[in-house]
GROMACS .gro file of C-alpha atoms in nm:
model
  306
    1MET     CA    1  -9.734   1.243  15.617
    2ASN     CA    2  -9.874   0.903  15.529
    3ARG     CA    3  -9.682   0.639  15.332
    4LYS     CA    4  -9.893   0.681  15.016
    5ASN     CA    5  -9.820   1.054  14.992
    6LEU     CA    6  -9.452   0.993  15.060
    7THR     CA    7  -9.439   0.737  14.777
    8VAL     CA    8  -9.601   0.983  14.535
    9ILE     CA    9  -9.349   1.252  14.627
   10LEU     CA   10  -9.056   1.013  14.580
   11VAL     CA   11  -9.184   0.906  14.239
   12ILE     CA   12  -9.223   1.269  14.127
   13ALA     CA   13  -8.876   1.354  14.256
   14LEU     CA   14  -8.726   1.059  14.069
   15GLN     CA   15  -8.899   1.166  13.749
   16MET     CA   16  -8.764   1.520  13.787
   17MET     CA   17  -8.413   1.385  13.839
   18LEU     CA   18  -8.439   1.176  13.525
   19VAL     CA   19  -8.564   1.471  13.323
   20PHE     CA   20  -8.353   1.754  13.466
   21GLY     CA   21  -8.076   1.609  13.676
   22CYS     CA   22  -7.913   1.354  13.448
   23ASP     CA   23  -7.637   1.426  13.202
   24LYS     CA   24  -7.790   1.309  12.877
   25LYS     CA   25  -7.482   1.399  12.678
   26GLY     CA   26  -7.328   1.056  12.731
   27VAL     CA   27  -7.641   0.850  12.673
   28VAL     CA   28  -7.657   0.658  12.346
   29SER     CA   29  -7.995   0.535  12.223
   30LEU     CA   30  -8.025   0.277  11.945
   31PRO     CA   31  -8.087   0.263  11.660
   32LEU     CA   32  -7.920   0.579  11.532
   33ASP     CA   33  -8.064   0.750  11.224
   34TYR     CA   34  -7.726   0.877  11.102
   35TYR     CA   35  -7.363   0.775  11.057
   36PRO     CA   36  -7.153   0.933  11.336
   37SER     CA   37  -6.870   1.170  11.255
   38ALA     CA   38  -6.515   1.031  11.271
   39LYS     CA   39  -6.161   1.167  11.263
   40ARG     CA   40  -5.819   1.014  11.223
   41LEU     CA   41  -5.583   0.998  11.522
   42THR     CA   42  -5.275   0.827  11.372
   43PRO     CA   43  -5.137   0.785  11.019
   44VAL     CA   44  -5.075   0.415  11.085
   45GLY     CA   45  -5.179   0.169  11.355
   46ALA     CA   46  -5.377  -0.141  11.447
   47ASP     CA   47  -5.515  -0.331  11.748
   48PRO     CA   48  -5.629  -0.033  11.960
   49THR     CA   49  -5.699  -0.081  12.330
   50VAL     CA   50  -5.820   0.180  12.577
   51GLY     CA   51  -5.700   0.245  12.931
   52ARG     CA   52  -5.824   0.509  13.170
   53GLU     CA   53  -5.661   0.799  12.984
   54LYS     CA   54  -5.453   0.632  12.711
   55ILE     CA   55  -5.480   0.432  12.389
   56ALA     CA   56  -5.225   0.160  12.312
   57PHE     CA   57  -5.188   0.017  11.962
   58SER     CA   58  -4.945  -0.168  11.737
   59VAL     CA   59  -4.744  -0.035  11.442
   60TYR     CA   60  -4.538  -0.220  11.183
   61ILE     CA   61  -4.191  -0.067  11.208
   62ASP     CA   62  -3.832  -0.195  11.186
   63ASP     CA   63  -3.953  -0.506  11.000
   64ASN     CA   64  -4.189  -0.620  11.278
   65TYR     CA   65  -4.482  -0.502  11.492
   66GLU     CA   66  -4.417  -0.291  11.802
   67ILE     CA   67  -4.653  -0.142  12.061
   68TYR     CA   68  -4.712   0.231  12.104
   69ILE     CA   69  -4.917   0.443  12.345
   70MET     CA   70  -5.077   0.787  12.314
   71ASP     CA   71  -5.324   1.020  12.479
   72ILE     CA   72  -5.690   0.966  12.393
   73ASN     CA   73  -5.683   1.274  12.168
   74GLY     CA   74  -5.388   1.135  11.971
   75ASP     CA   75  -5.114   1.344  12.135
   76ASN     CA   76  -4.789   1.225  12.295
   77VAL     CA   77  -4.731   0.914  12.085
   78THR     CA   78  -4.464   0.699  12.255
   79ARG     CA   79  -4.310   0.368  12.155
   80LEU     CA   80  -4.316   0.101  12.429
   81THR     CA   81  -4.146  -0.209  12.283
   82TYR     CA   82  -3.812  -0.240  12.105
   83ASN     CA   83  -3.780  -0.613  12.043
   84ASP     CA   84  -3.649  -0.793  11.735
   85THR     CA   85  -3.975  -0.987  11.711
   86ASN     CA   86  -4.347  -0.908  11.676
   87ASP     CA   87  -4.516  -0.739  11.974
   88TYR     CA   88  -4.883  -0.673  11.905
   89SER     CA   89  -5.245  -0.707  12.022
   90PRO     CA   90  -5.211  -0.491  12.337
   91ALA     CA   91  -5.488  -0.497  12.601
   92PHE     CA   92  -5.510  -0.241  12.880
   93SER     CA   93  -5.622  -0.329  13.230
   94THR     CA   94  -5.924  -0.122  13.336
   95ASP     CA   95  -5.717   0.088  13.576
   96GLY     CA   96  -5.460   0.158  13.304
   97ASN     CA   97  -5.171   0.024  13.512
   98ARG     CA   98  -5.083  -0.279  13.299
   99ILE     CA   99  -5.088  -0.387  12.937
  100ALA     CA  100  -5.118  -0.748  12.825
  101PHE     CA  101  -4.987  -0.820  12.477
  102ILE     CA  102  -4.869  -1.093  12.242
  103SER     CA  103  -4.505  -1.146  12.159
  104PHE     CA  104  -4.345  -1.397  11.927
  105SER     CA  105  -4.112  -1.615  12.133
  106ARG     CA  106  -3.824  -1.825  12.006
  107TYR     CA  107  -3.752  -2.147  12.194
  108GLY     CA  108  -3.497  -2.293  11.955
  109HIS     CA  109  -3.514  -2.631  11.781
  110GLY     CA  110  -3.772  -2.488  11.542
  111GLN     CA  111  -4.025  -2.410  11.815
  112ASN     CA  112  -4.152  -2.056  11.756
  113ASN     CA  113  -4.492  -1.924  11.859
  114ASP     CA  114  -4.688  -1.634  12.010
  115GLU     CA  115  -4.722  -1.603  12.388
  116VAL     CA  116  -4.907  -1.377  12.633
  117PHE     CA  117  -4.696  -1.113  12.811
  118VAL     CA  118  -4.773  -0.824  13.047
  119MET     CA  119  -4.587  -0.496  13.100
  120ASN     CA  120  -4.620  -0.159  13.267
  121PRO     CA  121  -4.780   0.119  13.059
  122ASP     CA  122  -4.433   0.269  13.012
  123GLY     CA  123  -4.306  -0.055  12.853
  124ARG     CA  124  -4.105  -0.170  13.154
  125ASN     CA  125  -4.121  -0.503  13.342
  126GLN     CA  126  -4.217  -0.722  13.047
  127VAL     CA  127  -4.312  -1.065  13.185
  128ARG     CA  128  -4.418  -1.375  12.992
  129LEU     CA  129  -4.731  -1.546  13.129
  130THR     CA  130  -4.779  -1.842  12.894
  131GLU     CA  131  -4.513  -2.085  12.779
  132ASN     CA  132  -4.598  -2.366  12.538
  133THR     CA  133  -4.552  -2.467  12.176
  134ILE     CA  134  -4.905  -2.358  12.079
  135THR     CA  135  -4.997  -2.008  11.960
  136ASP     CA  136  -5.182  -1.785  12.208
  137GLY     CA  137  -5.345  -1.456  12.107
  138GLY     CA  138  -5.601  -1.182  12.167
  139PRO     CA  139  -5.558  -1.113  12.541
  140ALA     CA  140  -5.819  -0.922  12.743
  141PHE     CA  141  -5.806  -0.816  13.109
  142SER     CA  142  -6.100  -0.882  13.339
  143PRO     CA  143  -6.246  -0.560  13.486
  144ASN     CA  144  -6.086  -0.621  13.827
  145GLY     CA  145  -5.748  -0.691  13.666
  146LYS     CA  146  -5.713  -1.032  13.828
  147ARG     CA  147  -5.754  -1.249  13.517
  148ILE     CA  148  -5.664  -1.241  13.150
  149ALA     CA  149  -5.866  -1.417  12.883
  150PHE     CA  150  -5.707  -1.516  12.554
  151GLU     CA  151  -5.751  -1.744  12.255
  152SER     CA  152  -5.544  -2.056  12.189
  153ASN     CA  153  -5.557  -2.358  11.958
  154ARG     CA  154  -5.425  -2.599  12.221
  155GLY     CA  155  -5.718  -2.829  12.143
  156LYS     CA  156  -5.846  -2.928  11.800
  157ASP     CA  157  -5.991  -2.580  11.750
  158SER     CA  158  -5.915  -2.235  11.882
  159ASP     CA  159  -6.090  -2.178  12.214
  160ILE     CA  160  -6.109  -1.912  12.484
  161TYR     CA  161  -5.894  -1.963  12.793
  162VAL     CA  162  -5.843  -1.762  13.110
  163ILE     CA  163  -5.547  -1.733  13.346
  164ASP     CA  164  -5.466  -1.536  13.657
  165ALA     CA  165  -5.285  -1.210  13.585
  166ASP     CA  166  -4.964  -1.371  13.717
  167GLY     CA  167  -4.997  -1.664  13.474
  168GLY     CA  168  -5.144  -1.923  13.714
  169ASN     CA  169  -5.469  -2.123  13.721
  170GLU     CA  170  -5.521  -2.162  13.349
  171LYS     CA  171  -5.875  -2.268  13.255
  172ARG     CA  172  -6.048  -2.341  12.926
  173LEU     CA  173  -6.382  -2.158  12.890
  174THR     CA  174  -6.517  -2.267  12.551
  175GLN     CA  175  -6.522  -2.619  12.411
  176GLN     CA  176  -6.758  -2.596  12.116
  177LYS     CA  177  -6.700  -2.679  11.753
  178GLY     CA  178  -6.552  -2.388  11.564
  179GLU     CA  179  -6.274  -2.131  11.604
  180GLU     CA  180  -6.333  -1.892  11.894
  181CYS     CA  181  -6.144  -1.563  11.921
  182CYS     CA  182  -6.162  -1.192  11.996
  183VAL     CA  183  -6.276  -1.217  12.359
  184ALA     CA  184  -6.403  -0.921  12.564
  185PHE     CA  185  -6.518  -0.911  12.928
  186SER     CA  186  -6.842  -0.746  13.031
  187PRO     CA  187  -6.789  -0.453  13.274
  188ASP     CA  188  -6.917  -0.661  13.567
  189GLY     CA  189  -6.675  -0.942  13.483
  190LYS     CA  190  -6.948  -1.206  13.479
  191ARG     CA  191  -6.970  -1.259  13.103
  192ILE     CA  192  -6.751  -1.268  12.798
  193ALA     CA  193  -6.837  -1.182  12.439
  194PHE     CA  194  -6.643  -1.351  12.162
  195ALA     CA  195  -6.656  -1.443  11.793
  196SER     CA  196  -6.707  -1.801  11.680
  197TYR     CA  197  -6.597  -1.893  11.327
  198THR     CA  198  -6.765  -2.190  11.158
  199ALA     CA  199  -6.807  -2.332  10.808
  200SER     CA  200  -7.099  -2.206  10.598
  201PRO     CA  201  -7.239  -2.277  10.248
  202THR     CA  202  -7.055  -1.967  10.126
  203GLY     CA  203  -6.726  -2.054  10.299
  204VAL     CA  204  -6.680  -1.919  10.654
  205ARG     CA  205  -6.908  -1.726  10.884
  206SER     CA  206  -6.858  -1.579  11.229
  207ASP     CA  207  -7.115  -1.488  11.492
  208ILE     CA  208  -7.091  -1.297  11.820
  209HIS     CA  209  -7.169  -1.506  12.128
  210LEU     CA  210  -7.225  -1.409  12.490
  211MET     CA  211  -7.122  -1.651  12.766
  212ASP     CA  212  -7.183  -1.656  13.139
  213ILE     CA  213  -6.844  -1.747  13.285
  214ASP     CA  214  -6.967  -1.935  13.593
  215SER     CA  215  -7.240  -2.145  13.429
  216GLY     CA  216  -7.097  -2.170  13.078
  217ASN     CA  217  -7.437  -2.084  12.929
  218GLN     CA  218  -7.415  -1.913  12.591
  219THR     CA  219  -7.637  -1.690  12.379
  220GLN     CA  220  -7.576  -1.624  12.011
  221LEU     CA  221  -7.620  -1.252  11.949
  222THR     CA  222  -7.570  -1.221  11.571
  223ASP     CA  223  -7.684  -1.441  11.283
  224SER     CA  224  -7.590  -1.282  10.951
  225GLU     CA  225  -7.421  -1.563  10.752
  226PHE     CA  226  -7.119  -1.331  10.721
  227ILE     CA  227  -6.823  -1.234  10.942
  228ASP     CA  228  -6.930  -1.064  11.266
  229SER     CA  229  -6.627  -1.026  11.493
  230ASN     CA  230  -6.424  -0.821  11.743
  231PRO     CA  231  -6.693  -0.742  12.004
  232SER     CA  232  -6.633  -0.482  12.276
  233PHE     CA  233  -6.864  -0.372  12.559
  234SER     CA  234  -6.955  -0.014  12.641
  235PRO     CA  235  -6.839   0.091  12.990
  236ASP     CA  236  -7.194   0.061  13.129
  237GLY     CA  237  -7.247  -0.282  12.969
  238ARG     CA  238  -7.556  -0.174  12.772
  239LEU     CA  239  -7.400  -0.193  12.427
  240ILE     CA  240  -7.162  -0.409  12.226
  241VAL     CA  241  -6.972  -0.268  11.932
  242PHE     CA  242  -6.834  -0.504  11.664
  243ASP     CA  243  -6.730  -0.524  11.299
  244SER     CA  244  -6.907  -0.707  11.016
  245ASN     CA  245  -6.884  -0.753  10.639
  246ARG     CA  246  -7.256  -0.823  10.605
  247ASP     CA  247  -7.296  -0.517  10.380
  248GLY     CA  248  -7.010  -0.601  10.143
  249ASN     CA  249  -6.701  -0.479  10.330
  250SER     CA  250  -6.589  -0.453  10.689
  251GLU     CA  251  -6.789  -0.184  10.874
  252ILE     CA  252  -6.847  -0.095  11.239
  253TYR     CA  253  -7.179  -0.186  11.404
  254VAL     CA  254  -7.327  -0.152  11.751
  255MET     CA  255  -7.606  -0.342  11.925
  256ASP     CA  256  -7.773  -0.378  12.261
  257ALA     CA  257  -7.595  -0.629  12.486
  258ASP     CA  258  -7.876  -0.879  12.422
  259GLY     CA  259  -7.825  -0.860  12.044
  260GLY     CA  260  -8.110  -0.619  11.970
  261ASN     CA  261  -8.103  -0.298  11.764
  262GLN     CA  262  -7.805  -0.392  11.545
  263THR     CA  263  -7.703  -0.058  11.396
  264ARG     CA  264  -7.441   0.023  11.134
  265LEU     CA  265  -7.208   0.309  11.233
  266THR     CA  266  -6.971   0.349  10.936
  267ASN     CA  267  -7.047   0.372  10.565
  268ASN     CA  268  -6.725   0.358  10.365
  269GLY     CA  269  -6.589   0.166  10.069
  270PHE     CA  270  -6.283   0.064  10.269
  271ILE     CA  271  -6.198  -0.126  10.586
  272ASP     CA  272  -6.340  -0.027  10.927
  273THR     CA  273  -6.258  -0.281  11.196
  274LYS     CA  274  -6.161  -0.359  11.559
  275PRO     CA  275  -6.379  -0.107  11.747
  276VAL     CA  276  -6.337  -0.030  12.118
  277PHE     CA  277  -6.538   0.208  12.340
  278LEU     CA  278  -6.368   0.497  12.514
  279PRO     CA  279  -6.441   0.546  12.888
  280ASP     CA  280  -6.707   0.815  12.818
  281GLY     CA  281  -6.934   0.550  12.662
  282HIS     CA  282  -7.016   0.738  12.343
  283ARG     CA  283  -6.686   0.757  12.155
  284ILE     CA  284  -6.532   0.457  11.978
  285VAL     CA  285  -6.179   0.407  11.851
  286PHE     CA  286  -6.131   0.175  11.554
  287VAL     CA  287  -5.895   0.082  11.270
  288ALA     CA  288  -5.965   0.208  10.917
  289HIS     CA  289  -5.830   0.344  10.594
  290ARG     CA  290  -5.995   0.568  10.338
  291SER     CA  291  -5.831   0.495  10.000
  292VAL     CA  292  -5.658   0.216   9.809
  293SER     CA  293  -5.316   0.368   9.877
  294ASP     CA  294  -5.396   0.464  10.237
  295GLN     CA  295  -5.249   0.271  10.530
  296LEU     CA  296  -5.457   0.145  10.820
  297GLY     CA  297  -5.465   0.394  11.107
  298ILE     CA  298  -5.648   0.464  11.433
  299PHE     CA  299  -5.974   0.662  11.406
  300VAL     CA  300  -6.226   0.786  11.661
  301MET     CA  301  -6.600   0.841  11.615
  302ASP     CA  302  -6.859   1.005  11.839
  303LEU     CA  303  -7.197   0.830  11.846
  304LEU     CA  304  -7.363   1.155  11.952
  305GLN     CA  305  -7.237   1.360  11.655
  306LYS     CA  306  -7.351   1.333  11.296
   0.00000   0.00000   0.00000
């Protein structure tokens, strides 16, 4: 068989695999022409983060915030922290073996602020990673679990920093004008997405930016004159989900990782915020409520279901 015929056969085989052999159930194509279905997982909750088989989140209880964990379907809710101070903003490592979180630390002499901690997914072995008089927040594990990114206002503005998972080798990643927050690593660990808050003629705006960690090069992905925030990558890195108030109230949106095909996913008169992809790549957990008297809770939506 000559090389030309072999090439033709390989091309045909590849096409057949794409048509018949791939599981299309988990593939999301943008833009959608419908609002996906959603259901509530918890009566109350905020700050969801997703591990391999679990969701961690924070709940206001006993006069402060504490961290809880549950199965992805909402079962087996378990409290992890029992401190007399706020524990919140949990962030799972990709392998699900550790959780970074923020805890309010008291140093005495009037020095009180939030610091980055890590713990096991059962709440044990809580270790503080940062120690300074400046507030740190919004931790996020790198995909390989070796680094943790977070936001801090140690400079004039809030910027994104990164440290080793044991607390060493702290490095500042962003140094631009504005308030940077809400960092998320790309699945390959080479880029971060984050929100940058700046002044605007109408008050404050926030845009989603994408940054190459090694070079520092940045790309602005959204430009709506409103608040676009809380980005999170899909497991395959093709999509970024985020929240925005560009249509009058906070709703969930999704876009291609280059900023294209910005698509609204929720359509409610109340808050929808802080979205995170589940490992299957087509379900998203987020925070929402559905009435004036309703409390914020954890919801899940399926991009493949109307």
